[in-house]
PDB file of C-alpha atoms in Angstrom:
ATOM      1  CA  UNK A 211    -113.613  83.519  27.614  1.00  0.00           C
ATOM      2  CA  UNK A 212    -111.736  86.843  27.673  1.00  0.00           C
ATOM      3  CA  UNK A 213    -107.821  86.638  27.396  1.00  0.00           C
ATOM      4  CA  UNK A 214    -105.715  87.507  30.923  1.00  0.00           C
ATOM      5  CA  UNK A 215    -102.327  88.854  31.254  1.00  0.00           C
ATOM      6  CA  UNK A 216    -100.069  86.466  32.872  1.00  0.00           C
ATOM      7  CA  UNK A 217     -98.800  88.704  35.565  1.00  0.00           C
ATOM      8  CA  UNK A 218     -99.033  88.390  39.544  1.00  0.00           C
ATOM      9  CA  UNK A 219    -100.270  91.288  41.440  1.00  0.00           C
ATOM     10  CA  UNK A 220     -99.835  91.894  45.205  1.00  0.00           C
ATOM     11  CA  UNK A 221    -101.296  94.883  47.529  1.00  0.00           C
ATOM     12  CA  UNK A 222     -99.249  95.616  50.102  1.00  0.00           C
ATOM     13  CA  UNK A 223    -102.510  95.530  52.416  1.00  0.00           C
ATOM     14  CA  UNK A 224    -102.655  92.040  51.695  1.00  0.00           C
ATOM     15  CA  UNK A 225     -99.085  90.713  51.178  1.00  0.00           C
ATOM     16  CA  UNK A 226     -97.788  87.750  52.072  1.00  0.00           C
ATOM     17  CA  UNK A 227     -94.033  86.071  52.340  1.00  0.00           C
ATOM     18  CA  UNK A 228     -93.056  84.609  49.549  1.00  0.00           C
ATOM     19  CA  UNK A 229     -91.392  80.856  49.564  1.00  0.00           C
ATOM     20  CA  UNK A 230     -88.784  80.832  47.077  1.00  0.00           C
ATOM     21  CA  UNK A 231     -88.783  77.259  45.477  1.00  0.00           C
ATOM     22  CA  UNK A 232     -86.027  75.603  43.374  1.00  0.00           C
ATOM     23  CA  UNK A 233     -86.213  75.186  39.641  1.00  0.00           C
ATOM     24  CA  UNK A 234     -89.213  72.168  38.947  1.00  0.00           C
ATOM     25  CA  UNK A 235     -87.786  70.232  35.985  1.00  0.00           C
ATOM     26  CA  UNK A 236     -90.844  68.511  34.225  1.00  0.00           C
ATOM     27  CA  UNK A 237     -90.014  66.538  31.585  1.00  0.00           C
ATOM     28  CA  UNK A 238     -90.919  62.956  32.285  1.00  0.00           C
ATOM     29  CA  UNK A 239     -92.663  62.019  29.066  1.00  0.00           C
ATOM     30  CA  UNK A 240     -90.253  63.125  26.943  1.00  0.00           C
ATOM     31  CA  UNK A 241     -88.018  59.778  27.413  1.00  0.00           C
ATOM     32  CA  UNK A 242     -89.637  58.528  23.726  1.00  0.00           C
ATOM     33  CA  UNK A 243     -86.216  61.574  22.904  1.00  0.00           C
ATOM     34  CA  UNK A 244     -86.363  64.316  20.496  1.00  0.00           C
ATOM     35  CA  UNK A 245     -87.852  64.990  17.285  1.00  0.00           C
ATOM     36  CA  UNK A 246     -84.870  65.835  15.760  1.00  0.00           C
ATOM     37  CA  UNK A 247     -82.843  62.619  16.702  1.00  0.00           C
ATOM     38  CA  UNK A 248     -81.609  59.791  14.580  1.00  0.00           C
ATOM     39  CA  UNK A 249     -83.541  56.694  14.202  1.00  0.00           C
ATOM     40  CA  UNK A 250     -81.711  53.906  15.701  1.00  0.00           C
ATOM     41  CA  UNK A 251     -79.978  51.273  13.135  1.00  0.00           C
ATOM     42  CA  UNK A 252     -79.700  48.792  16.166  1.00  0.00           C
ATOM     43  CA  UNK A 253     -80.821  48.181  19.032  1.00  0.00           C
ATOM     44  CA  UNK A 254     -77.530  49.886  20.538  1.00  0.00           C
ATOM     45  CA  UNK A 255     -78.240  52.849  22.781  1.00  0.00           C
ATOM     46  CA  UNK A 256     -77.397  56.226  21.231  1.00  0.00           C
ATOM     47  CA  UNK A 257     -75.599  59.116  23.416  1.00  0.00           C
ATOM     48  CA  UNK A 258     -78.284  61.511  23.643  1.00  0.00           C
ATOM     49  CA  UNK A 259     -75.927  64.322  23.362  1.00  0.00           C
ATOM     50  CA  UNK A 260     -75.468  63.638  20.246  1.00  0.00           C
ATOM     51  CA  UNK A 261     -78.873  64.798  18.626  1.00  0.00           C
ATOM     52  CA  UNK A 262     -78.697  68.627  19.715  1.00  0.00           C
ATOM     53  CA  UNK A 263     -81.891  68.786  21.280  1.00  0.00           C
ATOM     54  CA  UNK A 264     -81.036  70.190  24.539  1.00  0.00           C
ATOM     55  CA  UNK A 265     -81.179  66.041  26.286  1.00  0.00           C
ATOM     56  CA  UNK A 266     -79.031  64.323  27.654  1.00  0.00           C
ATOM     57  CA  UNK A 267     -78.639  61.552  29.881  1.00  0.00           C
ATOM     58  CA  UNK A 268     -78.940  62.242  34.446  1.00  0.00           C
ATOM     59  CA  UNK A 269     -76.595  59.701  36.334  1.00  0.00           C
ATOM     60  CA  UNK A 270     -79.610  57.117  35.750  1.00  0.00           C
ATOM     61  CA  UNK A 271     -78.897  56.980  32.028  1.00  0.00           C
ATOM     62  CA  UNK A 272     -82.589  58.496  31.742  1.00  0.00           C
ATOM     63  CA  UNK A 273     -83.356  61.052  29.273  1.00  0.00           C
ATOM     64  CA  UNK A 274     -83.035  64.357  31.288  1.00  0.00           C
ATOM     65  CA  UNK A 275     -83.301  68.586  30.118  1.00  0.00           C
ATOM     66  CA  UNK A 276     -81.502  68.958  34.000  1.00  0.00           C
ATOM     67  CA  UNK A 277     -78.176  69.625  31.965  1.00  0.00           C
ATOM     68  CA  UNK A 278     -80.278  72.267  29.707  1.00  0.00           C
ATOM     69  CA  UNK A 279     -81.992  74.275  32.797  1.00  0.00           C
ATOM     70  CA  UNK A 280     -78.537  74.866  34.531  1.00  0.00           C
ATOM     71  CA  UNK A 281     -77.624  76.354  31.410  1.00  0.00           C
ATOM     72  CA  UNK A 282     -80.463  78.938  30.266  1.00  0.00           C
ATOM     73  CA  UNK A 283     -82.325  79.522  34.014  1.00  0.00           C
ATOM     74  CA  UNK A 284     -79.664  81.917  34.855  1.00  0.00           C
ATOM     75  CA  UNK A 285     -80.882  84.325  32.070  1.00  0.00           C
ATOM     76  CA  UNK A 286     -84.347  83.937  33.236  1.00  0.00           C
ATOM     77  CA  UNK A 287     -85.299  87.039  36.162  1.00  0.00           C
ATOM     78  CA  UNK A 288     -87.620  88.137  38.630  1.00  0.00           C
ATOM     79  CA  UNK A 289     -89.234  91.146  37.384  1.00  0.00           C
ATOM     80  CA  UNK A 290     -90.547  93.556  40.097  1.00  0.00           C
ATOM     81  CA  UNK A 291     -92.906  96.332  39.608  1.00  0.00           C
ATOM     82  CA  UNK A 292     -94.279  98.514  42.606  1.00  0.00           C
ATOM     83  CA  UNK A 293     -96.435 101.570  42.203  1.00  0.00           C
ATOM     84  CA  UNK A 294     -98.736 103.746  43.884  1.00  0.00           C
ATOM     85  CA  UNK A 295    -102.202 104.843  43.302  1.00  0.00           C
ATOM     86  CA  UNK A 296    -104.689 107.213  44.777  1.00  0.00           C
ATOM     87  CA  UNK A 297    -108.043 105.693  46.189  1.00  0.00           C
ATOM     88  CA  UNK A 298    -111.388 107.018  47.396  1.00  0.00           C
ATOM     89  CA  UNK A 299    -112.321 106.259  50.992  1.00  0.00           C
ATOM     90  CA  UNK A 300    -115.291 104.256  51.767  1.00  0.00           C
ATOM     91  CA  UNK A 301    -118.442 105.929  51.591  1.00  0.00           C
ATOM     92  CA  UNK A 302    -119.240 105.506  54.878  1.00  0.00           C
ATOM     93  CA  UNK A 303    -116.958 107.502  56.268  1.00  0.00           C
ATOM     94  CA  UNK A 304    -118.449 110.847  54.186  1.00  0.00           C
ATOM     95  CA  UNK A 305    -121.425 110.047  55.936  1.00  0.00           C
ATOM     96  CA  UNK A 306    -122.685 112.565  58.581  1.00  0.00           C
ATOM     97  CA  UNK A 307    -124.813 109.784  60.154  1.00  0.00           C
ATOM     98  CA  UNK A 308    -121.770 107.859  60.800  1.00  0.00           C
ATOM     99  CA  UNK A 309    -119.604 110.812  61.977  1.00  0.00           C
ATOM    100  CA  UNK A 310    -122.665 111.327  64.663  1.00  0.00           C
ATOM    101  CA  UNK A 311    -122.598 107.880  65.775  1.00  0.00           C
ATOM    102  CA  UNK A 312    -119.052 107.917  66.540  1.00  0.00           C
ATOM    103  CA  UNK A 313    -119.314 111.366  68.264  1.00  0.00           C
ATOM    104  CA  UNK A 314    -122.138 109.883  70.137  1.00  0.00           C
ATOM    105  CA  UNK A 315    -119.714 106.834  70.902  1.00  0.00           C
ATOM    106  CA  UNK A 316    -116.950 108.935  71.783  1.00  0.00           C
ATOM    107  CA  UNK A 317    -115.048 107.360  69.079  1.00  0.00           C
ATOM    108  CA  UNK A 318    -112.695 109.043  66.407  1.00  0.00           C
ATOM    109  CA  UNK A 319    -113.338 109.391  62.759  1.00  0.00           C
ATOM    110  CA  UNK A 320    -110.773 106.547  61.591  1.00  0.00           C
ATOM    111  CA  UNK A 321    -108.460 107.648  59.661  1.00  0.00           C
ATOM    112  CA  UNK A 322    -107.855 107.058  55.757  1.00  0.00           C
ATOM    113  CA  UNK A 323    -104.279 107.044  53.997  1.00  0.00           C
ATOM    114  CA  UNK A 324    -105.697 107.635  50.147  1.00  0.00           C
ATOM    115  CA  UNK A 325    -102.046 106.188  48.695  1.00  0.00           C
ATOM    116  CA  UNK A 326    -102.285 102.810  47.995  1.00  0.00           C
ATOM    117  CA  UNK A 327     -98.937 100.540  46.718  1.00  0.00           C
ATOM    118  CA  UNK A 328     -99.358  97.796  44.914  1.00  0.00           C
ATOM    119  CA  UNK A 329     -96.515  95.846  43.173  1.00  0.00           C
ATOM    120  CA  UNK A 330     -96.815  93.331  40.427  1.00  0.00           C
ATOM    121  CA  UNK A 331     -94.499  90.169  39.649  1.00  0.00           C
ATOM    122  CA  UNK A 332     -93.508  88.511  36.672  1.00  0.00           C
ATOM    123  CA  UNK A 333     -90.648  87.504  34.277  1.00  0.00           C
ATOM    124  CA  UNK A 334     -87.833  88.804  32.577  1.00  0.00           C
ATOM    125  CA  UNK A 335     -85.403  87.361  30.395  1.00  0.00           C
ATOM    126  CA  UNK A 336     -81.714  88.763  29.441  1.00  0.00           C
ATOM    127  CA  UNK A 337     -81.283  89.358  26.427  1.00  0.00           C
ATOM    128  CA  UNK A 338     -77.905  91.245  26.357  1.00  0.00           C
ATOM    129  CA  UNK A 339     -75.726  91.003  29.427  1.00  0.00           C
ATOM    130  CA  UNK A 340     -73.064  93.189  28.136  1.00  0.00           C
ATOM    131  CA  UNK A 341     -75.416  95.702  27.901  1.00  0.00           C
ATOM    132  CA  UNK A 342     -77.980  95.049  30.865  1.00  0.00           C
ATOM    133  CA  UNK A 343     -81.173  94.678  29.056  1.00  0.00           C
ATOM    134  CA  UNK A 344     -83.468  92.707  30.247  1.00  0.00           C
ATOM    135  CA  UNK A 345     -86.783  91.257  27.922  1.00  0.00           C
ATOM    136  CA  UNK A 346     -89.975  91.533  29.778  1.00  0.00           C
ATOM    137  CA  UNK A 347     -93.831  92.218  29.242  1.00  0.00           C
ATOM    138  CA  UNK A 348     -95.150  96.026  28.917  1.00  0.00           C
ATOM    139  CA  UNK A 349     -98.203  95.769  30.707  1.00  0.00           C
ATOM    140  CA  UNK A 350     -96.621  94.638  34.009  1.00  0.00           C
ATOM    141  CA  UNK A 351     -94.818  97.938  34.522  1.00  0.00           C
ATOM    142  CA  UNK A 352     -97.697  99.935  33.952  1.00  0.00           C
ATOM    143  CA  UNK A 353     -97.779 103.651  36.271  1.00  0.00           C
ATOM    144  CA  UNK A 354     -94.836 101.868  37.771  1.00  0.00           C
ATOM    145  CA  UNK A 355     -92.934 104.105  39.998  1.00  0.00           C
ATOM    146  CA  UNK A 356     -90.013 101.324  40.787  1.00  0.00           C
ATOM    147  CA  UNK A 357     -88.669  98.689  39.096  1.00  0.00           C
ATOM    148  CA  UNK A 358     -86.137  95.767  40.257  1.00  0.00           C
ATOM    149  CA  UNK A 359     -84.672  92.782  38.456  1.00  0.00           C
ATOM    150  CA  UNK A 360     -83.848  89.854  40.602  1.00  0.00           C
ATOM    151  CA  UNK A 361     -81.699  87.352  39.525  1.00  0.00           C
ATOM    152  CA  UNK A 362     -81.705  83.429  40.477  1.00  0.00           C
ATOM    153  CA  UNK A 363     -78.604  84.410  42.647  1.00  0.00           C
ATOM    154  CA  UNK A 364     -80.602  86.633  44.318  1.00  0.00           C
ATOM    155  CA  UNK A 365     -78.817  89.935  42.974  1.00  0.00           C
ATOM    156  CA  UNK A 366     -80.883  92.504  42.919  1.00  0.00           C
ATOM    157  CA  UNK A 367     -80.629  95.385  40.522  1.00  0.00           C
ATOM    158  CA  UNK A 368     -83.341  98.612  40.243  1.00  0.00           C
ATOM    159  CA  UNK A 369     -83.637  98.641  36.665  1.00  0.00           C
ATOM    160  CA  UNK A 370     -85.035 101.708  34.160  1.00  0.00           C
ATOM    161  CA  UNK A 371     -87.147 101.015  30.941  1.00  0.00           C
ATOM    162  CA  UNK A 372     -85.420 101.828  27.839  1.00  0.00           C
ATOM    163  CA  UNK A 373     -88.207 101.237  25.281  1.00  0.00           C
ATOM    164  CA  UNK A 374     -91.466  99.128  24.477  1.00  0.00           C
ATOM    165  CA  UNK A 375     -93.545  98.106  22.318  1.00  0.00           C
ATOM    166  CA  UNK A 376     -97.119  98.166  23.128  1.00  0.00           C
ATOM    167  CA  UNK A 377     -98.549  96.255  19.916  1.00  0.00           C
ATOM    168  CA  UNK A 378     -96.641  93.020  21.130  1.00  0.00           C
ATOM    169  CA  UNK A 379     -96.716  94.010  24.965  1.00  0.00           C
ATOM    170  CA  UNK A 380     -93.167  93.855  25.601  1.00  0.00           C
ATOM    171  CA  UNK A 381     -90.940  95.969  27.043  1.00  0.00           C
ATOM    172  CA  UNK A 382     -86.645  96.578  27.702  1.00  0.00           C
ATOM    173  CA  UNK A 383     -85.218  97.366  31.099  1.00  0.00           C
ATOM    174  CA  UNK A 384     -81.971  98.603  31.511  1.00  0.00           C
ATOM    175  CA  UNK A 385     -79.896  96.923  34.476  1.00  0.00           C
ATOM    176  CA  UNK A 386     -76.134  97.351  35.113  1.00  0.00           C
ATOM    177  CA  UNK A 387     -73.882  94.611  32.824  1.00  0.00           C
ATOM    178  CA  UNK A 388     -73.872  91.566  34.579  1.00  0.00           C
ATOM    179  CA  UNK A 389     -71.738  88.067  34.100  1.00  0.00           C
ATOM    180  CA  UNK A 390     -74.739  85.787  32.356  1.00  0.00           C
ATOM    181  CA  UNK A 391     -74.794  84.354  29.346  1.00  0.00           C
ATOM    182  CA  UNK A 392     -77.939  85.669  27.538  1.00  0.00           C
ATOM    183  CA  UNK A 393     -80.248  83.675  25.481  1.00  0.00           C
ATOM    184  CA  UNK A 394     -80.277  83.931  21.993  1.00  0.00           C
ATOM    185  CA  UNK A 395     -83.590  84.160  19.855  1.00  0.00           C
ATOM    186  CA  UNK A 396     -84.627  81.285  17.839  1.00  0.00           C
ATOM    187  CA  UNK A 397     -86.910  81.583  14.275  1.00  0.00           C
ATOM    188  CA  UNK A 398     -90.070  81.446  15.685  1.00  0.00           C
ATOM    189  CA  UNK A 399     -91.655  81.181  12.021  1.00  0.00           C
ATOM    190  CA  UNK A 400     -90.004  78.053  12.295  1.00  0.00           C
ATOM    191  CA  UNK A 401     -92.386  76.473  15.067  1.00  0.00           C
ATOM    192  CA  UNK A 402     -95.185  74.142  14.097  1.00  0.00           C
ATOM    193  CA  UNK A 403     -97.893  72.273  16.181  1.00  0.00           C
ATOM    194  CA  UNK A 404     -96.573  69.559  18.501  1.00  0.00           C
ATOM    195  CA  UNK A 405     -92.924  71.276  18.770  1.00  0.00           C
ATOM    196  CA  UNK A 406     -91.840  70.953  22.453  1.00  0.00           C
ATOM    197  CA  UNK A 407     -91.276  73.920  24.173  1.00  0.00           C
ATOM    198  CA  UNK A 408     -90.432  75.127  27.533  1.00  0.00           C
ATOM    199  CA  UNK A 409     -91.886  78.244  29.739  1.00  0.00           C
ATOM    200  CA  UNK A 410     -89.669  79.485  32.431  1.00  0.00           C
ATOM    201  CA  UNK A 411     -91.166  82.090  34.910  1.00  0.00           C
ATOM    202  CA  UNK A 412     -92.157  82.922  38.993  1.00  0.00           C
ATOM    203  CA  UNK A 413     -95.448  81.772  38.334  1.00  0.00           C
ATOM    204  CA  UNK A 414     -97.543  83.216  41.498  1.00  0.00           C
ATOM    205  CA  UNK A 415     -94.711  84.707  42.989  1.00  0.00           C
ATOM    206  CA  UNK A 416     -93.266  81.185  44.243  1.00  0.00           C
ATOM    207  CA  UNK A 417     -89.756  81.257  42.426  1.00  0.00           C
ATOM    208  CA  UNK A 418     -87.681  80.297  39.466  1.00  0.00           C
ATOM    209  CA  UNK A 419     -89.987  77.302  37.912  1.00  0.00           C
ATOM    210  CA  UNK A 420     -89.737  75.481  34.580  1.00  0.00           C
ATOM    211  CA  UNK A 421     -92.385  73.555  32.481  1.00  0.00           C
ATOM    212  CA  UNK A 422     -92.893  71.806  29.846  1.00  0.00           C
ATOM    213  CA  UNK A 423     -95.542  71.202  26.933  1.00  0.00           C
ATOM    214  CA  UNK A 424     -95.777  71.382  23.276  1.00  0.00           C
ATOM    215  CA  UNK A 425     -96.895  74.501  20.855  1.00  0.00           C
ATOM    216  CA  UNK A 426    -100.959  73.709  21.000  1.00  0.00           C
ATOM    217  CA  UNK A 427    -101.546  76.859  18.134  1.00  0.00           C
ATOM    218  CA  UNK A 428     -99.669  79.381  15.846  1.00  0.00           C
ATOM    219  CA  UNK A 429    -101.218  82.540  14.507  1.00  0.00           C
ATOM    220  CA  UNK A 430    -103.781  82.149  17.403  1.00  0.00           C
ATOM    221  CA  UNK A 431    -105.452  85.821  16.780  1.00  0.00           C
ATOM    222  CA  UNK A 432    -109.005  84.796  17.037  1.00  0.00           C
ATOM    223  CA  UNK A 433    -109.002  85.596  20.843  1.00  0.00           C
ATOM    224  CA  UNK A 434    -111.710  88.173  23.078  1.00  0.00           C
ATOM    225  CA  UNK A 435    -109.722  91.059  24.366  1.00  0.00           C
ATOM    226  CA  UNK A 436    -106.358  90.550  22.196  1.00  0.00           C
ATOM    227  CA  UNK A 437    -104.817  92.861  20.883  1.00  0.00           C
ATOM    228  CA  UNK A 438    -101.693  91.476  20.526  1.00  0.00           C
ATOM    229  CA  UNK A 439    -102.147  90.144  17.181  1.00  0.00           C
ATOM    230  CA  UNK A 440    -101.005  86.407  16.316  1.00  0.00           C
ATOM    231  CA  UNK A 441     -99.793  84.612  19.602  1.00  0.00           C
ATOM    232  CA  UNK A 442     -98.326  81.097  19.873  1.00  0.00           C
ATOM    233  CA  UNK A 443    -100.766  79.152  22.109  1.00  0.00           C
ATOM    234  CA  UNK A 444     -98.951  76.548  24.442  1.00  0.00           C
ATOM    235  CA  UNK A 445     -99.880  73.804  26.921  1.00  0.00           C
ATOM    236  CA  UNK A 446     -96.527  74.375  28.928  1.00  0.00           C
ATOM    237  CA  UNK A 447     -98.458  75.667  32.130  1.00  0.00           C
ATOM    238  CA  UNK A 448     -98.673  79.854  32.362  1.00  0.00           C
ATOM    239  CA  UNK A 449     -99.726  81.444  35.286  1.00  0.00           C
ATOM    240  CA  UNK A 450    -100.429  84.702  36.913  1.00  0.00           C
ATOM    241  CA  UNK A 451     -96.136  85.730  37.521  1.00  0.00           C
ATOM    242  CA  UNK A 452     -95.194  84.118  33.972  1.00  0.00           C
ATOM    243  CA  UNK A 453     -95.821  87.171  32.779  1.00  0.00           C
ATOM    244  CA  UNK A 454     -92.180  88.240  30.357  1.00  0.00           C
ATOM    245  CA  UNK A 455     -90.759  85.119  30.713  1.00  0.00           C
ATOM    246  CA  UNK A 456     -89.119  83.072  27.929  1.00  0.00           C
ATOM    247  CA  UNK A 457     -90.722  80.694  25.647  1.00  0.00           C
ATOM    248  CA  UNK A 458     -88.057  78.283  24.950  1.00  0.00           C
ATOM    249  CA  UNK A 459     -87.204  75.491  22.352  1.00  0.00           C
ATOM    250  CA  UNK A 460     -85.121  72.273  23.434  1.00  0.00           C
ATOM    251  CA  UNK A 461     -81.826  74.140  22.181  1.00  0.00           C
ATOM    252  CA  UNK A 462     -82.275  76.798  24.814  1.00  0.00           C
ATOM    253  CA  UNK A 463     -82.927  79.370  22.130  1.00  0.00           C
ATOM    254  CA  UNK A 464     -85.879  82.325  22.707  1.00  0.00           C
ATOM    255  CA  UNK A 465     -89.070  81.304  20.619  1.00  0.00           C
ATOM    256  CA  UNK A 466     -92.147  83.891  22.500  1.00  0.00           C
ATOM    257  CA  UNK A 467     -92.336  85.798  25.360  1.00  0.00           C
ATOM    258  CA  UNK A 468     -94.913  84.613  27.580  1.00  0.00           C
ATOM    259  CA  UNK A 469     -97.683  86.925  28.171  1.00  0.00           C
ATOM    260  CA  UNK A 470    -101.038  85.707  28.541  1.00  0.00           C
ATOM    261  CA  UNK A 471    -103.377  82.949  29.241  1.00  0.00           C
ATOM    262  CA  UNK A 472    -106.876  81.734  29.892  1.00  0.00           C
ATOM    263  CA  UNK A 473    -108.619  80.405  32.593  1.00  0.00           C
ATOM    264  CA  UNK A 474    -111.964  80.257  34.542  1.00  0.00           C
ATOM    265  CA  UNK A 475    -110.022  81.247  37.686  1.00  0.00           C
ATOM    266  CA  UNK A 476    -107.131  83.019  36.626  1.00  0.00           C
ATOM    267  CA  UNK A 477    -104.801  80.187  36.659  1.00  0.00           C
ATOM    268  CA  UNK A 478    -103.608  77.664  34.209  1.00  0.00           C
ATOM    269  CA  UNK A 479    -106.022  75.205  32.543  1.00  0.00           C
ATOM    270  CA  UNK A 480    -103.087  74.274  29.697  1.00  0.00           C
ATOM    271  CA  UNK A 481    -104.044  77.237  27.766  1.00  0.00           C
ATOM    272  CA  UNK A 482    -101.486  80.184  27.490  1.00  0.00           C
ATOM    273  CA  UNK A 483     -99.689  82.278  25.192  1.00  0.00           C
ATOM    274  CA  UNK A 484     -96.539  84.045  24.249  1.00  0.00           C
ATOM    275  CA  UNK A 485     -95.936  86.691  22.089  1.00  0.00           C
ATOM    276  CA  UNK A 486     -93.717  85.363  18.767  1.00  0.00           C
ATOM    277  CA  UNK A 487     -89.518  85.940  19.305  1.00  0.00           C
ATOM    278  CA  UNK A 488     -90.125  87.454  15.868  1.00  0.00           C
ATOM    279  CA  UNK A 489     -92.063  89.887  16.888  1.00  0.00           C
ATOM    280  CA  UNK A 490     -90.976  90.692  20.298  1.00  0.00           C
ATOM    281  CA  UNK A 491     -87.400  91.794  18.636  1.00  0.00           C
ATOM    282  CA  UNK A 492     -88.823  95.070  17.658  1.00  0.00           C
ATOM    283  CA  UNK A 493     -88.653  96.509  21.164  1.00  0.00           C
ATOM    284  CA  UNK A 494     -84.925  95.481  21.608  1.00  0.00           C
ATOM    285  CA  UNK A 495     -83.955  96.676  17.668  1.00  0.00           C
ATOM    286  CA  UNK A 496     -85.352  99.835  18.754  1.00  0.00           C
ATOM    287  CA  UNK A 497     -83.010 100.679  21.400  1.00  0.00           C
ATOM    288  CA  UNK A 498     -79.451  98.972  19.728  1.00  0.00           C
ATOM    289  CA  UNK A 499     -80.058 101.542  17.038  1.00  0.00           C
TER     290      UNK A 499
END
């Protein structure tokens, strides 16, 4: 089964409003803790903020990653791409036959507008606030003519590309400086099967939403109709609007860019994948040179 990019497309000819949802926090199964925290000497309860793994405990004493969303979802954009294409008309109406008919009928040859808009949605992470730029995925800005950035306060910002990187499909927008704190890149060498992770996107066009799963794969190459080369392959859901969005670890840090999934029906069947932080950097060393 072929790989699909993890981008949202609507035609204006068909949209529809979009319900903006509030930030889904899945992480229910996690309450056995982190990987990286202490074993207990006694049967005392440990603070979870002390094992820097992004938990720590809701107002229920229950293992929560609440406290770790309100700090990295602000990075995390709306990445919107519109552009316009030219389109044949129907057959039908080159046909003489037809053109008859409706002369026959008294009726008018209807008429055709060849321009056709289209706009795709994904993700976008920043990257560097200071500077404006904005982490996203190459192919969801391709022939587009606009470009805006929405942020989870609803700021809205038309943004430029500054440089991308078509082997990894990612891409850097340009946006004016803005007051978030950007999230930092983590080693993603580093990962290994079963690491939690997190993938925060506007999967389908719905809004800001988070989930959660483990790395399934690394080096995952072997893939009909990559060309990406080695992608991390994930369980954390990915669907069409995921597209550029962040890959995270439970410290918050950048470990892939999510890009790409695969599914029967174009949505998630808890197989996706994002492109290595390693990897992705080149894009964004290009243009701080």
């Amino acid at each position: 089964m072929p790989i699909r990019p993890a981008s949202f497309r609507i035609n204006d000819r068909f949209k529809r409003p979009v319900v903006r949802l509030a930030v889904l926090v899945t992480a229910g199964w996690l309450l056995v803790g982190c990987a990286t925290a202490p074993e207990p000497k006694s049967a005392a309860r440990i603070p979870l903020q002390s094992t820097g793994c992004g938990m720590e405990e809701n107002s229920q004493g229950l293992p929560s990653l609440a406290p770790l969303m309100r700090r990295v979802t602000p990075a995390v954009v709306t990445v919107s791409a519109e552009s316009s294409i030219q389109t044949e008309p129907p057959p039908f109406l080159k046909d003489p036959d037809f053109k008859r008919f409706l002369d026959q009928m008294g009726l008018p040859l209807p008429d055709w507008d060849p321009s056709e808009r289209r706009q795709s949605v994904g993700s976008g992470v920043i990257v560097d606030a200071r500077r404006g730029y904005v982490m996203t995925n190459e192919h969801l800005l391709k022939d587009a003519n606009t470009i805006t950035v929405t942020l989870t306060d609803r700021r809205s910002f038309r943004a430029r590309k500054l440089a991308s990187d078509p082997s990894t499909d990612v891409a850097i927008l340009k946006i004016p400086p803005v007051d978030v704190i950007p999230l930092p890149f983590g080693d993603s060498n580093r990962l290994e099967v079963g690491d939690f992770v997190i993938a925060i996107g506007n999967p389908f066009g719905l809004g800001q939403t988070v989930t959660l799963g483990i790395v399934s794969a690394v080096g995952r190459s072997d893939i009909a109709g990559n060309q990406l080369g080695e992608l991390i392959q994930t369980d954390a859901s990915i669907n069409p609007g995921n597209s550029g969005g962040p890959l995270i670890d439970l410290t918050g840090a950048v470990v892939g860019i999510n890009t790409a999934l695969i599914g029967p029906t174009g949505g998630n069947v808890g197989i996706g994948f994002a492109v290595p932080s390693n990897r992705a950097q080149t894009a964004l060393k290009r243009v701080r040179k």
